[in-house]
Amino acid sequence: MAASTAALAASASLSAACVSSGVSSKGCQQRVSSSLCSSLAGVKLVSAHAAAAAVLSKVHVGEGGVRAALYSDAKYDLTNYKFEPIKESIVAREMTRRYMTDMITHADTDVVIVGAGSAGLSCAYELSKNPNVKVAIIEQSVSPGGGAWLGGQLFSAMIVRKPAHRFLDEIGVAYDELEHYVVIKHAALFTSTIMSKLLARPNVKLFNAVAAEDLIIKEDRVSGVVTNWALVSMNHNTQSCMDPNVMEAKVVVSSCGHDGPFGATGVKRLKSIGMIDKVPGMKCLDMNTAEDAIVRHTREVVPGMIVTGMEVAEIDGSPRMVGCLIYYTYPSSSDKMVPKRVRLSIFFFRT
């Protein structure tokens, strides 16, 4: 729906292998069972019911009260609730087997997105609509989402300039609508919603607490990333050599944000190896100028690597802004003007 906003679209090249079908398909939606016993939330759901029971024991309820409604069924009888038995080694094997399978699957993948802020998550959301495109997201923090959990100055609300609200409609985030913008009552609603939809898709894997330490360059083309545990990357000077791992990819999207301890690392590395001339850094804040500039300049900066979000301001020296959202859409199969290309539809959040 939001893909129809042509005024905010920019074009950038990607490998044809990343868009094998050329037409995006809707991801599968999972239905959550209403029964506590069949829920995958397990301990957390039971804890929630236990907390509710404790609160209700302190609160007067009216005739035919809430407690009876919630706990008359045997499955909510917390005095007799007991989990199924499990061996600790089974837990270890399940976690290890699944994670290692993901690492093997994405050792050679279609797209690696570095940075799981609003730009990276939205990019992954749109690309992964095509079930034939494998997407790996690398995020050095334990908690993905970047700065999109809060608004400016650690306030709660997120202000979204139109027509970006169409993307909120697509993913189902509620907002208050005004003439030129909408307001989400808490920024975390956006971030949690897009993550829940994105990570449910079978062709997406988020590797959080993992750092991209370097790029793979072959014949003057970015061909993947060098990875390591984030804590290892932060402590190379405290230990002897701790070698990394790799992920090869047809395309790398760098969405590392603005300058900081780990910011703009993609373009900084390109400069250090001479693939780009300079990284002037972002200028002072001007939301209207900044957001339009990043829409225009999101692009493939070197073969195999696209730069998006606040990192664009770093490489171009354009004004800074408070926050942004970017997502990608595939052109329709009837689009004669851009065969085997990906159209970048970019929507920016002013928080």
Coordinates of C-alpha atoms in Angstrom, one line a residue:
M1 CA 0.0 0.0 0.0
A2 CA 2.7 2.4 1.0
A3 CA 4.7 1.3 -2.0
S4 CA 2.4 3.5 -4.1
T5 CA 3.9 6.7 -2.8
A6 CA 6.0 7.5 -5.8
A7 CA 7.1 10.9 -4.4
L8 CA 9.2 9.1 -1.9
A9 CA 10.7 6.4 -4.1
A10 CA 14.3 6.2 -5.2
S11 CA 16.0 3.5 -7.3
A12 CA 19.1 1.4 -6.5
S13 CA 20.6 -1.6 -8.2
L14 CA 20.5 -5.1 -6.6
S15 CA 21.5 -8.5 -7.9
A16 CA 18.8 -10.2 -9.9
A17 CA 19.3 -13.2 -7.6
C18 CA 17.8 -11.2 -4.8
V19 CA 14.5 -10.7 -6.7
S20 CA 14.2 -14.1 -8.2
S21 CA 10.4 -13.9 -8.6
G22 CA 10.1 -10.1 -9.1
V23 CA 6.8 -10.1 -7.3
S24 CA 6.5 -10.0 -3.5
S25 CA 4.3 -12.4 -1.7
K26 CA 2.6 -11.9 1.6
G27 CA 4.3 -13.6 4.6
C28 CA 2.5 -16.3 6.4
Q29 CA 0.5 -15.2 9.5
Q30 CA 0.4 -17.2 12.6
R31 CA -2.7 -17.6 14.8
V32 CA -2.2 -17.7 18.5
S33 CA -4.2 -20.3 20.3
S34 CA -6.6 -19.0 23.0
S35 CA -5.8 -21.9 25.2
L36 CA -3.0 -21.4 27.8
C37 CA -2.0 -25.0 27.6
S38 CA -1.3 -24.7 23.8
S39 CA 0.4 -21.4 24.0
L40 CA 4.1 -21.1 23.1
A41 CA 4.6 -18.4 25.6
G42 CA 4.7 -21.0 28.4
V43 CA 6.3 -19.7 31.6
K44 CA 5.6 -16.0 30.8
L45 CA 1.9 -16.6 30.3
V46 CA 1.6 -18.6 33.4
S47 CA 3.5 -16.0 35.3
A48 CA 1.1 -13.3 33.9
H49 CA -1.9 -15.3 35.1
A50 CA -0.2 -15.8 38.5
A51 CA 0.4 -12.1 38.8
A52 CA -3.2 -11.4 37.8
A53 CA -4.4 -13.8 40.5
A54 CA -2.3 -12.1 43.1
V55 CA -3.7 -8.7 42.2
L56 CA -7.3 -10.0 42.1
S57 CA -6.9 -11.5 45.6
K58 CA -6.3 -7.9 46.8
V59 CA -9.1 -6.3 44.8
H60 CA -12.8 -6.5 45.5
V61 CA -14.7 -7.9 42.6
G62 CA -18.4 -7.6 42.1
E63 CA -21.2 -10.2 42.0
G64 CA -20.2 -13.0 39.7
G65 CA -16.7 -11.5 39.9
V66 CA -13.6 -11.6 37.7
R67 CA -11.8 -14.3 39.7
A68 CA -14.5 -16.8 39.0
A69 CA -14.6 -15.9 35.3
L70 CA -10.8 -16.3 34.9
Y71 CA -10.1 -19.3 37.1
S72 CA -13.1 -21.5 37.2
D73 CA -11.6 -23.6 34.4
A74 CA -9.2 -26.3 35.6
K75 CA -6.4 -25.1 33.3
Y76 CA -6.2 -21.8 35.2
D77 CA -6.1 -23.5 38.6
L78 CA -2.7 -22.2 39.6
T79 CA -2.7 -24.1 42.9
N80 CA -2.4 -27.3 40.9
Y81 CA -0.5 -26.1 37.9
K82 CA 2.6 -28.1 36.9
F83 CA 4.9 -27.9 33.9
E84 CA 5.7 -31.0 31.8
P85 CA 9.1 -32.4 32.8
I86 CA 12.2 -31.7 30.7
K87 CA 15.9 -32.4 30.9
E88 CA 18.3 -29.5 31.0
S89 CA 20.4 -31.1 28.2
I90 CA 17.3 -31.1 25.9
V91 CA 17.1 -27.3 26.3
A92 CA 20.8 -26.9 25.5
R93 CA 20.5 -29.2 22.4
E94 CA 17.4 -27.4 21.1
M95 CA 19.0 -23.9 21.4
T96 CA 22.3 -25.0 20.0
R97 CA 21.0 -27.1 17.1
R98 CA 18.6 -24.4 15.9
Y99 CA 21.1 -21.6 16.1
M100 CA 23.8 -23.6 14.4
T101 CA 21.4 -24.6 11.7
D102 CA 20.6 -20.9 11.1
M103 CA 24.3 -20.1 10.9
I104 CA 24.8 -22.8 8.3
T105 CA 21.8 -21.7 6.3
H106 CA 22.9 -18.0 6.2
A107 CA 26.6 -18.6 5.7
D108 CA 25.8 -18.0 2.1
T109 CA 22.6 -15.9 1.9
D110 CA 20.9 -13.4 -0.4
V111 CA 20.9 -10.3 1.7
V112 CA 22.8 -9.3 4.8
I113 CA 21.4 -6.3 6.6
V114 CA 23.8 -4.7 9.1
G115 CA 21.9 -2.9 11.8
A116 CA 18.4 -3.7 13.1
G117 CA 17.1 -0.2 13.8
S118 CA 14.0 1.1 12.1
A119 CA 15.7 1.4 8.7
G120 CA 17.1 -2.2 8.8
L121 CA 14.0 -3.8 10.2
S122 CA 11.8 -2.1 7.6
C123 CA 14.1 -3.0 4.8
A124 CA 14.1 -6.7 5.9
Y125 CA 10.3 -6.6 6.3
E126 CA 9.8 -5.6 2.7
L127 CA 12.5 -7.8 1.1
S128 CA 11.3 -10.9 3.0
K129 CA 7.8 -10.7 1.5
N130 CA 9.4 -12.7 -1.3
P131 CA 9.8 -16.1 0.3
N132 CA 12.6 -17.0 -2.1
V133 CA 14.9 -14.2 -0.6
K134 CA 16.9 -15.3 2.4
V135 CA 17.6 -12.3 4.7
A136 CA 20.1 -12.3 7.6
I137 CA 20.0 -9.3 10.0
I138 CA 23.1 -8.6 12.0
E139 CA 22.7 -6.5 15.2
Q140 CA 25.4 -6.0 17.7
S141 CA 23.1 -5.2 20.5
V142 CA 21.2 -7.8 22.5
S143 CA 18.1 -5.7 21.9
P144 CA 17.3 -4.9 18.3
G145 CA 15.4 -1.8 17.4
G146 CA 18.1 0.9 17.7
G147 CA 16.7 4.2 18.9
A148 CA 13.1 3.4 17.8
W149 CA 12.0 2.2 21.2
L150 CA 11.5 5.8 22.3
G151 CA 10.8 9.2 20.7
G152 CA 13.1 12.2 20.9
Q153 CA 14.8 13.0 24.2
L154 CA 13.6 9.7 25.6
F155 CA 9.9 10.7 25.3
S156 CA 7.3 8.0 24.4
A157 CA 5.4 9.3 21.4
M158 CA 6.5 8.7 17.8
I159 CA 5.5 11.3 15.2
V160 CA 5.2 10.0 11.7
R161 CA 5.0 12.4 8.7
K162 CA 2.5 11.5 6.0
P163 CA 2.5 9.5 3.7
A164 CA 4.5 7.1 5.9
H165 CA 1.4 6.3 7.9
R166 CA 0.4 4.0 5.0
F167 CA 3.2 1.6 6.2
L168 CA 1.7 1.7 9.7
D169 CA -1.6 0.8 8.2
E170 CA 0.0 -2.2 6.5
I171 CA 1.6 -3.6 9.6
G172 CA -1.3 -2.7 11.9
V173 CA 0.0 0.0 14.2
A174 CA -2.7 2.4 15.6
Y175 CA -2.1 6.1 15.6
D176 CA -3.8 9.5 16.1
E177 CA -4.2 11.3 12.8
L178 CA -3.6 15.0 12.2
E179 CA -3.4 17.0 9.0
H180 CA 0.2 16.4 8.0
Y181 CA 1.3 13.7 10.4
V182 CA 0.2 10.9 12.7
V183 CA 1.2 10.1 16.3
I184 CA 1.9 6.7 17.7
K185 CA 1.3 6.8 21.5
H186 CA 4.5 4.9 22.1
A187 CA 7.4 4.3 19.7
A188 CA 7.8 0.8 21.1
L189 CA 4.4 -0.1 19.5
F190 CA 6.0 0.3 16.0
T191 CA 9.2 -1.5 16.8
S192 CA 7.6 -4.5 18.6
T193 CA 5.0 -4.8 15.9
I194 CA 7.4 -4.9 13.0
M195 CA 9.7 -7.3 14.8
S196 CA 6.9 -9.7 15.6
K197 CA 5.8 -9.8 12.0
L198 CA 9.3 -9.9 10.5
L199 CA 10.8 -12.6 12.7
A200 CA 7.9 -15.0 12.2
R201 CA 8.9 -15.4 8.6
P202 CA 10.8 -18.5 7.8
N203 CA 13.2 -16.8 5.4
V204 CA 14.5 -14.3 8.0
K205 CA 17.0 -14.7 10.8
L206 CA 18.1 -12.1 13.3
F207 CA 21.5 -12.6 14.7
N208 CA 21.6 -10.2 17.6
A209 CA 24.6 -9.7 19.9
V210 CA 26.6 -10.3 16.7
A211 CA 28.9 -7.6 15.2
A212 CA 29.9 -7.0 11.6
E213 CA 33.7 -6.5 12.1
D214 CA 34.6 -6.1 8.5
L215 CA 33.5 -6.6 4.9
I216 CA 34.3 -9.3 2.4
I217 CA 35.6 -7.6 -0.8
K218 CA 36.1 -9.6 -4.0
E219 CA 37.1 -8.0 -7.3
D220 CA 36.1 -4.6 -6.0
R221 CA 32.6 -5.8 -5.0
V222 CA 31.2 -6.2 -1.5
S223 CA 30.4 -9.8 -1.2
G224 CA 29.5 -10.3 2.5
V225 CA 30.5 -9.4 6.0
V226 CA 32.9 -10.6 8.7
T227 CA 31.1 -11.4 11.9
N228 CA 31.9 -12.1 15.5
W229 CA 30.2 -12.1 18.9
A230 CA 29.6 -8.5 19.9
L231 CA 31.3 -9.0 23.3
V232 CA 34.3 -10.5 21.5
S233 CA 34.5 -7.5 19.2
M234 CA 34.5 -5.2 22.2
N235 CA 37.4 -7.1 23.9
H236 CA 40.0 -7.8 21.2
N237 CA 42.5 -5.8 23.1
T238 CA 42.0 -7.8 26.3
Q239 CA 42.7 -11.3 24.9
S240 CA 44.9 -13.0 22.4
C241 CA 43.6 -13.5 18.8
M242 CA 39.9 -14.3 18.6
D243 CA 39.2 -14.9 15.0
P244 CA 35.9 -14.1 13.3
N245 CA 33.4 -15.9 11.1
V246 CA 31.8 -14.8 7.8
M247 CA 28.6 -14.5 5.9
E248 CA 28.7 -14.3 2.1
A249 CA 25.8 -12.4 0.5
K250 CA 24.7 -11.2 -2.9
V251 CA 23.9 -7.8 -1.4
V252 CA 24.9 -6.1 1.8
V253 CA 22.6 -3.3 3.2
S254 CA 24.4 -1.1 5.7
S255 CA 22.0 0.6 8.1
C256 CA 24.4 1.3 11.0
G257 CA 23.0 4.7 11.8
H258 CA 24.8 7.9 12.5
D259 CA 28.2 8.3 14.0
G260 CA 28.9 6.9 17.4
P261 CA 30.7 3.9 19.0
F262 CA 29.4 1.6 16.4
G263 CA 27.7 4.0 14.0
A264 CA 28.3 4.5 10.3
T265 CA 30.7 1.6 10.4
G266 CA 29.9 0.5 6.8
V267 CA 30.9 3.7 5.1
K268 CA 33.9 4.3 7.5
R269 CA 35.3 0.9 6.4
L270 CA 34.8 1.7 2.7
K271 CA 36.7 4.9 3.2
S272 CA 39.6 3.2 5.1
I273 CA 40.2 0.8 2.2
G274 CA 39.9 3.5 -0.5
M275 CA 36.6 2.5 -2.1
I276 CA 35.0 5.9 -1.3
D277 CA 36.8 9.2 -1.0
K278 CA 35.4 10.7 2.2
V279 CA 32.9 10.5 5.0
P280 CA 32.2 14.1 5.9
G281 CA 29.7 13.3 8.6
M282 CA 26.2 14.6 9.1
K283 CA 25.5 18.4 9.4
C284 CA 23.3 20.0 12.0
L285 CA 19.6 19.1 12.3
D286 CA 17.1 20.2 9.7
M287 CA 14.3 17.6 9.5
N288 CA 12.7 18.6 6.2
T289 CA 16.0 19.0 4.4
A290 CA 17.5 15.9 5.9
E291 CA 14.6 13.5 5.2
D292 CA 14.3 14.6 1.6
A293 CA 18.0 14.3 1.1
I294 CA 18.1 10.8 2.4
V295 CA 15.2 9.8 0.2
R296 CA 17.1 11.0 -2.8
H297 CA 20.5 9.6 -1.9
T298 CA 19.8 6.1 -0.6
R299 CA 21.7 4.1 -3.1
E300 CA 24.3 1.4 -3.9
V301 CA 27.4 3.3 -3.0
V302 CA 29.8 0.7 -4.2
P303 CA 29.1 -2.6 -6.1
G304 CA 27.2 -4.9 -3.8
M305 CA 26.6 -2.5 -0.9
I306 CA 23.6 -0.2 -0.3
V307 CA 23.6 2.4 2.4
T308 CA 20.4 3.6 4.0
G309 CA 19.0 5.5 6.9
M310 CA 21.1 7.8 9.0
E311 CA 24.3 6.4 7.5
V312 CA 23.4 8.2 4.2
A313 CA 23.7 11.5 6.1
E314 CA 27.2 10.5 7.2
I315 CA 28.5 9.7 3.8
D316 CA 26.9 12.7 2.1
G317 CA 27.2 15.4 4.8
S318 CA 23.5 16.1 4.7
P319 CA 21.7 17.5 7.8
R320 CA 20.8 15.1 10.6
M321 CA 17.3 14.3 11.7
V322 CA 15.8 12.6 14.8
G323 CA 14.8 9.2 13.3
C324 CA 13.9 7.3 10.1
L325 CA 12.1 4.4 8.6
I326 CA 12.9 2.9 5.3
Y327 CA 11.4 -0.1 3.5
Y328 CA 11.9 -1.7 0.1
T329 CA 9.4 -2.8 -2.5
Y330 CA 9.7 -4.9 -5.6
P331 CA 8.6 -3.4 -8.9
S332 CA 5.7 -5.1 -10.5
S333 CA 6.4 -7.6 -13.2
S334 CA 4.8 -5.2 -15.7
D335 CA 7.2 -2.4 -14.9
K336 CA 9.2 -2.1 -18.1
M337 CA 11.4 0.7 -16.9
V338 CA 13.2 -1.1 -14.1
P339 CA 13.6 -4.8 -15.0
K340 CA 15.7 -6.7 -12.5
R341 CA 16.0 -3.7 -10.2
V342 CA 14.6 -3.0 -6.8
R343 CA 12.7 0.2 -6.0
L344 CA 13.5 1.7 -2.7
S345 CA 10.5 3.4 -1.1
I346 CA 11.7 5.4 1.9
F347 CA 9.6 6.8 4.7
F348 CA 11.0 8.8 7.5
F349 CA 9.9 9.1 11.1
R350 CA 10.3 12.4 12.8
T351 CA 10.2 11.6 16.5

